Structures are given as C-alpha cells and as structure tokens.
Tab-separated table of C-alpha atoms in Angstrom:
chain	number	residue	atom	x	y	z
A	138	MET	CA	0.000	0.000	0.000
A	139	ARG	CA	1.265	3.440	-0.895
A	140	SER	CA	1.871	5.793	2.017
A	141	ILE	CA	0.245	9.223	1.892
A	142	TRP	CA	2.213	10.832	4.749
A	143	ASN	CA	5.510	10.216	6.532
A	144	GLY	CA	6.201	11.387	10.072
A	145	ALA	CA	6.506	10.134	13.633
A	146	ILE	CA	4.380	9.410	16.683
A	147	SER	CA	5.431	11.476	19.683
A	148	PHE	CA	4.831	9.378	22.815
A	149	GLY	CA	6.359	11.473	25.582
A	150	LEU	CA	10.067	11.381	24.862
A	151	VAL	CA	9.639	8.339	22.629
A	152	SER	CA	9.502	8.982	18.875
A	153	ILE	CA	8.143	6.295	16.562
A	154	PRO	CA	8.787	6.813	12.827
A	155	ILE	CA	5.669	5.782	10.895
A	156	LYS	CA	4.088	5.840	7.445
A	157	LEU	CA	0.419	6.747	7.052
A	158	VAL	CA	-1.637	4.454	4.806
A	159	ASN	CA	-5.317	4.647	3.894
A	160	ALA	CA	-7.227	1.928	5.764
A	161	THR	CA	-10.360	2.114	3.644
A	162	GLU	CA	-11.143	2.017	-0.053
A	163	SER	CA	-14.229	2.849	-2.061
A	164	HIS	CA	-15.919	0.171	-4.171
A	165	SER	CA	-18.565	2.501	-5.565
A	166	VAL	CA	-19.218	2.281	-9.310
A	167	SER	CA	-18.066	5.535	-10.896
A	168	PHE	CA	-19.694	7.077	-13.952
A	169	ARG	CA	-18.476	9.457	-16.625
A	170	GLN	CA	-20.384	12.415	-17.975
A	171	VAL	CA	-21.175	12.040	-21.687
A	172	HIS	CA	-22.863	14.040	-24.406
A	173	LEU	CA	-26.364	12.565	-24.856
A	174	GLU	CA	-26.448	13.312	-28.577
A	175	ASP	CA	-23.353	11.406	-29.667
A	176	GLY	CA	-22.002	9.760	-26.481
A	177	GLY	CA	-18.832	11.835	-26.430
A	178	ARG	CA	-17.167	12.135	-23.038
A	179	ILE	CA	-17.387	15.437	-21.183
A	180	ARG	CA	-13.999	16.463	-19.759
A	181	TYR	CA	-12.952	19.162	-17.342
A	182	ARG	CA	-9.786	20.913	-18.376
A	183	LYS	CA	-7.676	23.137	-16.149
A	184	VAL	CA	-7.251	26.405	-17.978
A	185	CYS	CA	-5.373	29.521	-16.903
A	186	GLU	CA	-7.668	32.512	-17.057
A	187	LEU	CA	-4.909	34.954	-17.924
A	188	GLU	CA	-3.271	32.977	-20.713
A	189	ASP	CA	-6.459	31.140	-21.794
A	190	ARG	CA	-4.641	27.838	-22.174
A	191	GLU	CA	-4.703	24.418	-20.521
A	192	VAL	CA	-1.985	23.804	-17.919
A	193	THR	CA	-0.469	20.598	-16.544
A	194	GLN	CA	-0.533	19.424	-12.926
A	195	GLY	CA	3.102	20.419	-12.411
A	196	GLU	CA	2.230	24.039	-13.176
A	197	ILE	CA	-0.518	24.207	-10.518
A	198	GLY	CA	0.118	25.455	-6.976
A	199	LYS	CA	-1.893	26.767	-3.984
A	200	ALA	CA	-3.046	30.287	-3.232
A	201	TYR	CA	-5.407	31.988	-0.830
A	202	GLU	CA	-7.956	34.386	-2.302
A	203	ASP	CA	-8.239	37.553	-0.273
A	204	ALA	CA	-11.479	39.476	0.190
A	205	ASP	CA	-10.573	41.882	-2.631
A	206	GLY	CA	-9.781	38.996	-5.015
A	207	THR	CA	-6.008	39.129	-4.596
A	208	MET	CA	-4.313	35.710	-4.792
A	209	ILE	CA	-1.741	35.047	-2.048
A	210	PRO	CA	0.479	32.077	-3.062
A	211	ILE	CA	1.136	29.354	-0.420
A	212	THR	CA	3.771	26.664	-1.073
A	213	ASP	CA	4.227	23.228	0.474
A	214	GLU	CA	7.423	24.518	2.081
A	215	ASP	CA	5.463	27.284	3.765
A	216	LEU	CA	3.057	24.748	5.272
A	217	ALA	CA	5.887	22.435	6.383
A	218	ALA	CA	7.604	25.312	8.164
A	219	LEU	CA	4.564	26.237	10.260
A	220	PRO	CA	5.517	26.692	13.959
A	221	ILE	CA	3.368	23.830	15.182
A	222	PRO	CA	4.594	20.455	16.477
A	223	THR	CA	2.096	18.496	14.373
A	224	ALA	CA	3.514	19.517	11.016
A	225	LYS	CA	5.348	16.185	10.783
A	226	THR	CA	4.426	14.582	14.074
A	227	ILE	CA	1.378	12.843	15.511
A	228	GLU	CA	1.241	14.350	19.002
A	229	ILE	CA	-0.469	12.134	21.614
A	230	GLU	CA	-2.431	14.368	23.990
A	231	GLY	CA	-3.732	11.718	26.387
A	232	PHE	CA	-5.618	8.429	26.815
A	233	VAL	CA	-9.352	7.897	27.329
A	234	PRO	CA	-11.729	4.892	27.388
A	235	ALA	CA	-12.849	3.924	23.916
A	236	GLU	CA	-16.542	4.323	24.795
A	237	SER	CA	-16.004	7.976	25.697
A	238	VAL	CA	-15.450	8.900	22.032
A	239	ASP	CA	-18.687	9.880	20.311
A	240	PRO	CA	-19.111	7.911	17.050
A	241	LEU	CA	-20.355	11.128	15.447
A	242	GLN	CA	-16.791	12.426	15.595
A	243	VAL	CA	-15.213	9.461	13.804
A	244	ASP	CA	-14.043	10.374	10.292
A	245	ALA	CA	-11.521	8.731	7.947
A	246	ALA	CA	-9.384	5.752	9.041
A	247	TYR	CA	-5.692	5.119	8.507
A	248	TYR	CA	-3.146	2.393	9.275
A	249	LEU	CA	0.159	3.360	10.873
A	250	ALA	CA	3.094	1.278	9.628
A	251	ALA	CA	6.487	1.218	11.314
A	252	ASN	CA	8.948	3.079	9.097
A	253	GLY	CA	12.179	1.089	9.287
A	254	VAL	CA	13.695	-1.454	11.641
A	255	PRO	CA	14.457	0.984	14.521
A	256	ALA	CA	10.749	1.824	14.711
A	257	ALA	CA	9.684	-1.798	15.427
A	258	LYS	CA	10.481	-1.741	19.177
A	259	PRO	CA	8.713	1.493	20.191
A	260	TYR	CA	5.856	0.662	17.782
A	261	THR	CA	5.271	-2.675	19.554
A	262	LEU	CA	5.563	-1.025	22.962
A	263	LEU	CA	2.785	1.491	22.234
A	264	ARG	CA	0.591	-1.210	20.691
A	265	GLU	CA	0.840	-3.532	23.692
A	266	ALA	CA	0.336	-0.674	26.157
A	267	LEU	CA	-2.925	0.277	24.427
A	268	LYS	CA	-4.035	-3.374	24.433
A	269	ARG	CA	-3.431	-3.838	28.147
A	270	SER	CA	-5.034	-0.549	29.204
A	271	GLY	CA	-8.130	-0.982	27.034
A	272	LYS	CA	-7.930	2.710	26.195
A	273	VAL	CA	-7.395	4.768	23.053
A	274	ALA	CA	-4.938	7.608	22.499
A	275	ILE	CA	-6.229	11.054	21.515
A	276	CYS	CA	-3.792	12.874	19.236
A	277	LYS	CA	-3.397	15.806	16.865
A	278	PHE	CA	-1.805	15.710	13.412
A	279	ALA	CA	-1.535	17.903	10.314
A	280	LEU	CA	-2.664	16.508	6.961
A	281	ARG	CA	-3.655	18.079	3.657
A	282	GLY	CA	-3.205	21.642	4.774
A	283	ARG	CA	-4.902	21.628	8.146
A	284	GLU	CA	-4.504	20.304	11.658
A	285	ARG	CA	-6.789	17.453	12.610
A	286	LEU	CA	-7.876	15.546	15.695
A	287	GLY	CA	-7.228	11.806	15.801
A	288	MET	CA	-7.672	8.630	17.839
A	289	LEU	CA	-5.152	5.778	17.981
A	290	ARG	CA	-6.337	2.229	18.690
A	291	VAL	CA	-5.202	-1.330	18.022
A	292	VAL	CA	-6.647	-3.373	15.137
A	293	ASP	CA	-5.256	-6.927	15.112
A	294	ASP	CA	-1.502	-6.246	15.507
A	295	VAL	CA	-1.542	-2.846	13.811
A	296	LEU	CA	-1.933	0.681	15.125
A	297	ALA	CA	-4.865	2.387	13.460
A	298	MET	CA	-5.702	6.081	13.529
A	299	HIS	CA	-9.182	7.511	13.078
A	300	GLY	CA	-9.517	11.107	12.072
A	301	LEU	CA	-11.928	12.857	14.425
A	302	LEU	CA	-14.019	15.926	13.843
A	303	TRP	CA	-13.374	18.790	16.199
A	304	PRO	CA	-16.059	19.167	18.881
A	305	ASP	CA	-17.259	22.463	17.358
A	306	GLU	CA	-17.833	20.677	14.027
A	307	ILE	CA	-20.604	18.537	15.539
A	308	ARG	CA	-23.982	20.231	15.317
A	309	THR	CA	-26.320	20.313	18.282
A	310	THR	CA	-29.533	18.295	18.327
A	311	ASP	CA	-31.793	21.305	18.898
A	312	GLY	CA	-34.998	21.061	16.875
A	313	VAL	CA	-34.366	17.465	15.737
A	314	ALA	CA	-36.316	15.539	18.393
A	315	PRO	CA	-40.132	15.244	18.036
A	316	ASP	CA	-41.996	18.281	19.331
A	317	ALA	CA	-45.027	16.343	20.582
A	318	SER	CA	-44.989	14.800	24.032
A	319	VAL	CA	-45.255	11.029	23.599
A	320	THR	CA	-45.589	8.445	26.369
A	321	VAL	CA	-44.379	4.893	25.753
A	322	ARG	CA	-46.094	2.120	27.706
A	323	ASP	CA	-44.183	-0.673	29.422
A	324	LYS	CA	-45.931	-3.286	27.262
A	325	GLU	CA	-44.696	-1.530	24.127
A	326	LEU	CA	-41.151	-1.501	25.500
A	327	ASP	CA	-41.442	-5.210	26.326
A	328	LEU	CA	-42.428	-5.984	22.743
A	329	ALA	CA	-39.605	-3.803	21.415
A	330	ASP	CA	-37.152	-5.713	23.625
A	331	ALA	CA	-38.587	-9.014	22.375
A	332	LEU	CA	-38.102	-7.859	18.772
A	333	MET	CA	-34.501	-6.865	19.480
A	334	ASP	CA	-33.810	-10.236	21.112
A	335	THR	CA	-35.414	-12.069	18.192
A	336	LEU	CA	-33.395	-10.209	15.551
A	337	GLY	CA	-30.279	-10.829	17.634
A	338	GLU	CA	-26.768	-9.791	16.639
A	339	VAL	CA	-25.481	-9.393	13.090
A	340	ASP	CA	-22.191	-10.490	11.578
A	341	LEU	CA	-20.818	-7.334	9.970
A	342	ASP	CA	-18.559	-9.385	7.695
A	343	SER	CA	-21.628	-10.978	6.098
A	344	LEU	CA	-23.088	-7.640	4.981
A	345	HIS	CA	-22.476	-6.425	1.431
A	346	ASP	CA	-23.485	-3.603	-0.912
A	347	ASP	CA	-26.609	-4.751	-2.778
A	348	TYR	CA	-26.859	-1.482	-4.702
A	349	ARG	CA	-23.356	-1.819	-6.159
A	350	GLU	CA	-24.038	-5.420	-7.219
A	351	ALA	CA	-27.278	-4.376	-8.910
A	352	VAL	CA	-25.470	-1.606	-10.817
A	353	GLU	CA	-22.770	-4.056	-11.940
A	354	GLU	CA	-25.441	-6.490	-13.194
A	355	LEU	CA	-27.141	-3.647	-15.059
A	356	ILE	CA	-23.856	-2.646	-16.750
A	357	ALA	CA	-23.069	-6.259	-17.685
A	358	ALA	CA	-26.541	-6.741	-19.199
A	359	LYS	CA	-26.316	-3.551	-21.272
A	360	ALA	CA	-22.783	-4.404	-22.425
A	361	SER	CA	-23.905	-7.835	-23.689
A	362	GLY	CA	-27.079	-6.494	-25.285
A	363	GLU	CA	-29.372	-8.356	-22.918
A	364	GLU	CA	-32.468	-7.107	-21.173
A	365	PRO	CA	-31.665	-5.481	-17.797
A	366	PRO	CA	-32.942	-7.420	-14.774
A	367	ALA	CA	-36.465	-6.457	-13.741
A	368	ALA	CA	-36.904	-4.508	-10.552
A	369	PRO	CA	-38.683	-6.403	-7.754
A	370	ALA	CA	-42.187	-5.333	-6.837
A	371	PRO	CA	-42.177	-2.867	-3.958
A	372	ALA	CA	-43.398	-4.205	-0.652
A	373	PRO	CA	-46.932	-3.090	0.208
A	374	GLY	CA	-46.814	-0.245	2.658
A	375	GLY	CA	-49.350	1.532	4.766
A	376	LYS	CA	-49.777	3.762	7.735
A	377	VAL	CA	-49.262	2.016	11.044
A	378	LEU	CA	-52.373	2.723	13.087
A	379	ASP	CA	-51.629	0.386	15.987
A	380	LEU	CA	-48.059	0.303	17.288
A	381	MET	CA	-48.704	-2.762	19.452
A	382	ALA	CA	-50.063	-4.755	16.492
A	383	ALA	CA	-47.075	-3.735	14.370
A	384	LEU	CA	-44.618	-4.821	17.072
A	385	GLU	CA	-46.389	-8.151	17.575
A	386	LYS	CA	-46.395	-8.818	13.833
A	387	SER	CA	-42.697	-7.914	13.574
A	388	VAL	CA	-41.770	-10.314	16.382
A	389	ARG	CA	-43.883	-13.071	14.836
A	390	GLU	CA	-42.343	-12.643	11.370
A	391	ALA	CA	-38.832	-12.520	12.800
A	392	LYS	CA	-39.402	-15.751	14.724
A	393	GLU	CA	-40.946	-17.448	11.686
A	394	SER	CA	-38.001	-16.450	9.510
A	395	ARG	CA	-35.669	-18.109	12.027
A	396	GLY	CA	-37.841	-21.213	12.321
A	397	GLU	CA	-38.722	-20.526	15.954
A	398	ASP	CA	-42.011	-21.239	17.675
A	399	VAL	CA	-44.412	-18.280	17.679
A	400	ALA	CA	-46.919	-19.784	20.122
A	401	ASP	CA	-45.407	-17.932	23.084
A	402	ILE	CA	-46.319	-14.508	21.654
A	403	THR	CA	-49.347	-13.359	23.620
A	404	PRO	CA	-51.427	-10.832	21.651
A	405	LEU	CA	-52.056	-7.705	23.683
A	406	PRO	CA	-55.367	-5.827	23.556
A	407	SER	CA	-55.209	-2.942	21.160
A	408	ARG	CA	-56.947	0.354	21.561
A	409	PRO	CA	-59.881	1.113	19.199
A	410	THR	CA	-58.880	3.089	16.162
A	411	PRO	CA	-60.553	6.425	15.349
A	412	LYS	CA	-62.004	5.049	12.091
A	413	GLN	CA	-64.207	2.434	13.812
A	414	PRO	CA	-65.547	3.705	17.138
A	415	ALA	CA	-67.485	1.325	19.347
A	416	GLY	CA	-70.684	3.430	19.176
A	417	LYS	CA	-70.966	3.171	15.420
A	418	LYS	CA	-70.510	-0.570	15.501
A	419	SER	CA	-73.407	-1.099	17.936
A	420	THR	CA	-75.721	1.144	15.855
A	421	THR	CA	-74.932	-0.780	12.717
A	422	THR	CA	-75.602	-4.081	14.442
A	423	ALA	CA	-78.928	-2.856	15.748
A	424	LYS	CA	-79.958	-1.733	12.283
A	425	LYS	CA	-79.053	-5.107	10.821
A	426	THR	CA	-81.023	-6.923	13.553
A	427	ALA	CA	-84.079	-4.778	13.002
A	428	ALA	CA	-83.926	-5.288	9.255
A	429	SER	CA	-83.632	-9.082	9.403
A	430	PRO	CA	-87.289	-9.842	10.403
A	431	LYS	CA	-88.544	-7.828	7.411
A	432	LYS	CA	-86.548	-9.977	5.055
A	433	SER	CA	-87.886	-13.207	6.532
A	434	THR	CA	-91.509	-11.945	6.396
A	435	ALA	CA	-91.182	-10.907	2.773
A	436	GLY	CA	-89.688	-14.252	1.847
A	437	SER	CA	-92.534	-16.316	3.409
A	438	THR	CA	-95.858	-14.746	2.392
A	439	GLN	CA	-97.962	-17.918	2.357
A	440	PRO	CA	-97.299	-19.029	5.957
A	441	THR	CA	-98.302	-15.583	7.215
A	442	LYS	CA	-101.650	-15.699	5.433
A	443	THR	CA	-102.327	-19.237	6.639
A	444	THR	CA	-101.416	-18.511	10.269
A	445	GLN	CA	-103.346	-15.255	10.590
A	446	PRO	CA	-106.298	-15.271	8.179
A	447	THR	CA	-108.467	-12.163	8.047
A	448	LYS	CA	-112.228	-12.054	7.936
A	449	ALA	CA	-112.227	-10.737	4.424
A	450	THR	CA	-109.949	-13.497	3.236
A	451	GLN	CA	-112.030	-16.440	4.474
A	452	PRO	CA	-115.138	-15.707	2.463
A	453	THR	CA	-113.077	-14.996	-0.603
A	454	LYS	CA	-111.352	-18.364	-0.365
A	455	LYS	CA	-114.633	-20.210	0.159
A	456	THR	CA	-116.272	-18.410	-2.741
A	457	ALA	CA	-113.337	-19.189	-4.946
A	458	ALA	CA	-113.472	-22.812	-3.873
A	459	LYS	CA	-117.184	-23.118	-4.708
A	460	LYS	CA	-116.837	-21.383	-8.062
A	461	SER	CA	-114.449	-24.049	-9.279
A	462	PRO	CA	-117.305	-26.514	-10.042
A	463	ALA	CA	-118.848	-23.858	-12.246
A	464	ARG	CA	-115.638	-23.779	-14.269
A	465	LYS	CA	-115.764	-27.528	-14.570
A	466	THR	CA	-119.385	-27.243	-15.682
A	467	THR	CA	-118.335	-24.713	-18.289
A	468	ALA	CA	-115.755	-27.185	-19.560
A	469	THR	CA	-118.425	-29.853	-19.644
A	470	LYS	CA	-120.675	-27.445	-21.589
A	471	ALA	CA	-117.968	-26.940	-24.141
A	472	THR	CA	-117.659	-30.673	-24.611
A	473	ALA	CA	-121.387	-31.104	-24.853
A	474	THR	CA	-121.610	-28.428	-27.559
A	475	LYS	CA	-119.534	-30.559	-29.888
A	476	SER	CA	-121.969	-33.454	-29.579
A	477	THR	CA	-125.530	-31.945	-29.463
A	478	ALA	CA	-126.894	-28.391	-29.352
A	479	THR	CA	-129.926	-29.439	-27.333
A	480	LYS	CA	-127.795	-31.029	-24.643
A	481	SER	CA	-125.725	-27.879	-24.525
A	482	THR	CA	-128.815	-25.752	-23.909
A	483	SER	CA	-129.984	-27.975	-21.080
A	484	ALA	CA	-126.530	-28.079	-19.634
A	485	GLN	CA	-126.397	-24.279	-19.649
A	486	SER	CA	-129.725	-24.054	-17.784
A	487	THR	CA	-128.600	-26.677	-15.343
A	488	SER	CA	-125.308	-24.896	-14.696
A	489	ALA	CA	-127.119	-21.613	-14.226
A	490	LYS	CA	-129.437	-23.133	-11.669
A	491	SER	CA	-126.559	-24.755	-9.803
A	492	ALA	CA	-124.638	-21.496	-9.786
A	493	ALA	CA	-127.626	-19.641	-8.382
A	494	ALA	CA	-128.018	-22.257	-5.713
A	495	LYS	CA	-124.355	-22.043	-4.796
A	496	ASN	CA	-124.506	-18.245	-4.557
A	497	THR	CA	-127.465	-18.518	-2.235
A	498	ALA	CA	-125.569	-21.002	-0.078
A	499	THR	CA	-122.572	-18.701	0.006
A	500	LYS	CA	-124.660	-15.766	1.211
A	501	ALA	CA	-126.226	-17.928	3.869
A	502	THR	CA	-122.778	-19.035	4.995
A	503	ALA	CA	-121.567	-15.448	5.162
A	504	LYS	CA	-124.483	-14.484	7.391
A	505	LYS	CA	-123.935	-17.343	9.830
A	506	PRO	CA	-120.857	-15.932	11.736
A	507	PRO	CA	-122.796	-12.943	13.161
A	508	ALA	CA	-125.470	-15.342	14.462
A	509	LYS	CA	-122.831	-17.411	16.190
A	510	ARG	CA	-121.324	-14.290	17.806
A	511	THR	CA	-124.817	-13.284	19.091
A	512	THR	CA	-125.334	-16.733	20.591
A	513	ALA	CA	-121.933	-16.496	22.221
A	514	ARG	CA	-122.789	-13.149	23.713
A	515	LYS	CA	-126.079	-14.509	25.120
A	516	ARG	CA	-124.305	-17.464	26.714
A	517	SER	CA	-121.744	-15.205	28.301
A	518	ALA	CA	-124.531	-13.008	29.649
C-alpha cells in the first residue's frame, strides 16, 4: 500500500517513525459524464484565465484568495515550516476509554506502519500498552493543509488512527427531536425488547453492498445487449395505526423467519382506532337486527296468510273454492256443444241453476258468523 504521509508518533520522549496508509477504499461504481447526442465524453480541463490555455498538474500550486480577489500564493514549504509540532508529528495528547469517544466524531481511518527497523520496538511497545489498558490515544496531526484531531487504537496487531471531527464541528440536536410529548407504555417496550432479542446480533462481515451489485449487473446486461434485470415489486406499505399490532407482527415474522415457535407470543389488547368507534358498531348491528325480520316476512308470504287469516280473506277463499265446479261445468258445456246443441242448452240451464243455488248457499254461509257471535254473547250473559 502506498503511504500518503511520513512522520513520527510522539509518545512522551519516545519517537516512533511511521508511514500513514489509507485503511479504507471505495468500491462505488463511478460514472463518466457524456454528451447525450453522440455519447462523447465530457472532460474538465484546467485552464489559466490569464493565458487562456490548458496547464499541466506540475504548473498548478496553492493560493489563498483575499477578500478583494487578490491571490496570495502558499507553497508546500510554507506549510511544512509552520511553527506547530504536528507539522510532521502525531502528538499524543492523552488516553481515554474507547466508549467515551462519540461515534459522530469518527471520520476517515488510517493504518500506521512502522517506518524502518528501529521503529519496530517502540511501535510494539505502544501497541501492547494500548491493548493492556483498554484505552485509546487522543492525538493531533496535520494533513492536507490543516490540523486534525485523531484517535489511535489497536486493530489486530496494527496501530490504526481515526480522524476525528473537532467538537465544534458537531452540530447540536436542537430542533431534531419530536416536538409532541409522547408516552411509551411498558408493554410496548417489552415488545420492542422481544423484537430486538429475536433479531439478535449481526455479523458485519456478512453484509455487502446490494446497490453496487445491482449496478454491476445492469452494466453487464447492457454491455452484452441483454435485457436489464427487472426490478422487484415494492413491498406493500401503509400507515401504522396500531403500534402494538405492528410490534407483535414484527416479532412473529422474525421468529418465523428463524424457524422458531411463535406460540409464546401473547397478543395484547389494542386500543380502538378512530375510524371504527365502538358506538358506530353497535348502531350498525342494531340496524341489521331490526332489518332481518322484514326480510324473513317478505320471503314467506304464504305461511303468514295461513297462520293469521283475516275475515275478508275467508269468504273470498270459500267463494273461490265453490266457483271451481262452475268452471268444470263450463268445460263440460264446451264438450257437450260438440256433440248436441240441445244437450248444450240444457246443460247451460242446469249450470245456471246450480250457480244460483251455490250463490245462495254462500250468502247464507256469510251471514252465519254474526249469528254465532250473538249466541256467544247470550251465553256469556
């Protein structure tokens, strides 16, 4: 690995020559800007404004632009000669527990390699001292034109340095937390703890960049002229109305994905949602109950008439029943007409007489119920 800075670690009166090496690398897929019309690459050229020509990297230096636009040149020699001890030295300021460093401050990471054979002994001494104390060293160093804050710790058998942001570079949390006052119940915390226990720990080495892999597959498909892979359907989403139900479902799904038994998850009673209040439910049920007898009555008309006959219905049924022989007689008359006209005439007179007699009987029958009611009244008297 190529070193990006050479200097020494100042540990009291002990000086440890080291080389600074980048500990991380980017695997992001980089893109070029192209002209959409013809695919030509768009390049950025470094051009001198005064001479209006492109210049090489060797012709480029540093300068500070003053408020009035004046350029004040600054050379690498000027920066190296600054009257600060960290120009070429990593100055250890003190030692603190590792947990006392806020992760928000952690920036870039570097490996510190011993520079030469004489550096091996003091390098090992500092490494083992950090291991045994369980602490990290807070230091200051100068890199890329400015002084930085750093933290030394042990990774495997190597000293690693994390660049730290200065405390005044960390913004406060004012205005970030929710404004509303929210109370969390103990049952909700219990379910959250159960979900955390179910998900368990994660092996960081097993995690990988899915986005980068998808971009690489897309590039490979386009390069070979194939159809790009289809995007998966988005998971159905929705507003969580009941936090308890969401937590219970999350715990259940996590256990099922791990093949664990989900019988020990006791569903907790959830509060009624604003969309379905209890009062509206009872009103709807009452309406449905009241409407159900009407449906049954309309569906069974005949049993109702048979069970509760009215006075007007009885005579009508009897009259209809006694008129049926007249229809039969009419049918007989029609048959008799085909055979003999004389028989038809006599049959008509006979049917007329029988009809008159039946009508008289019907009237007599209709008048009988009042007589019975009178007799019943007399008996009761």
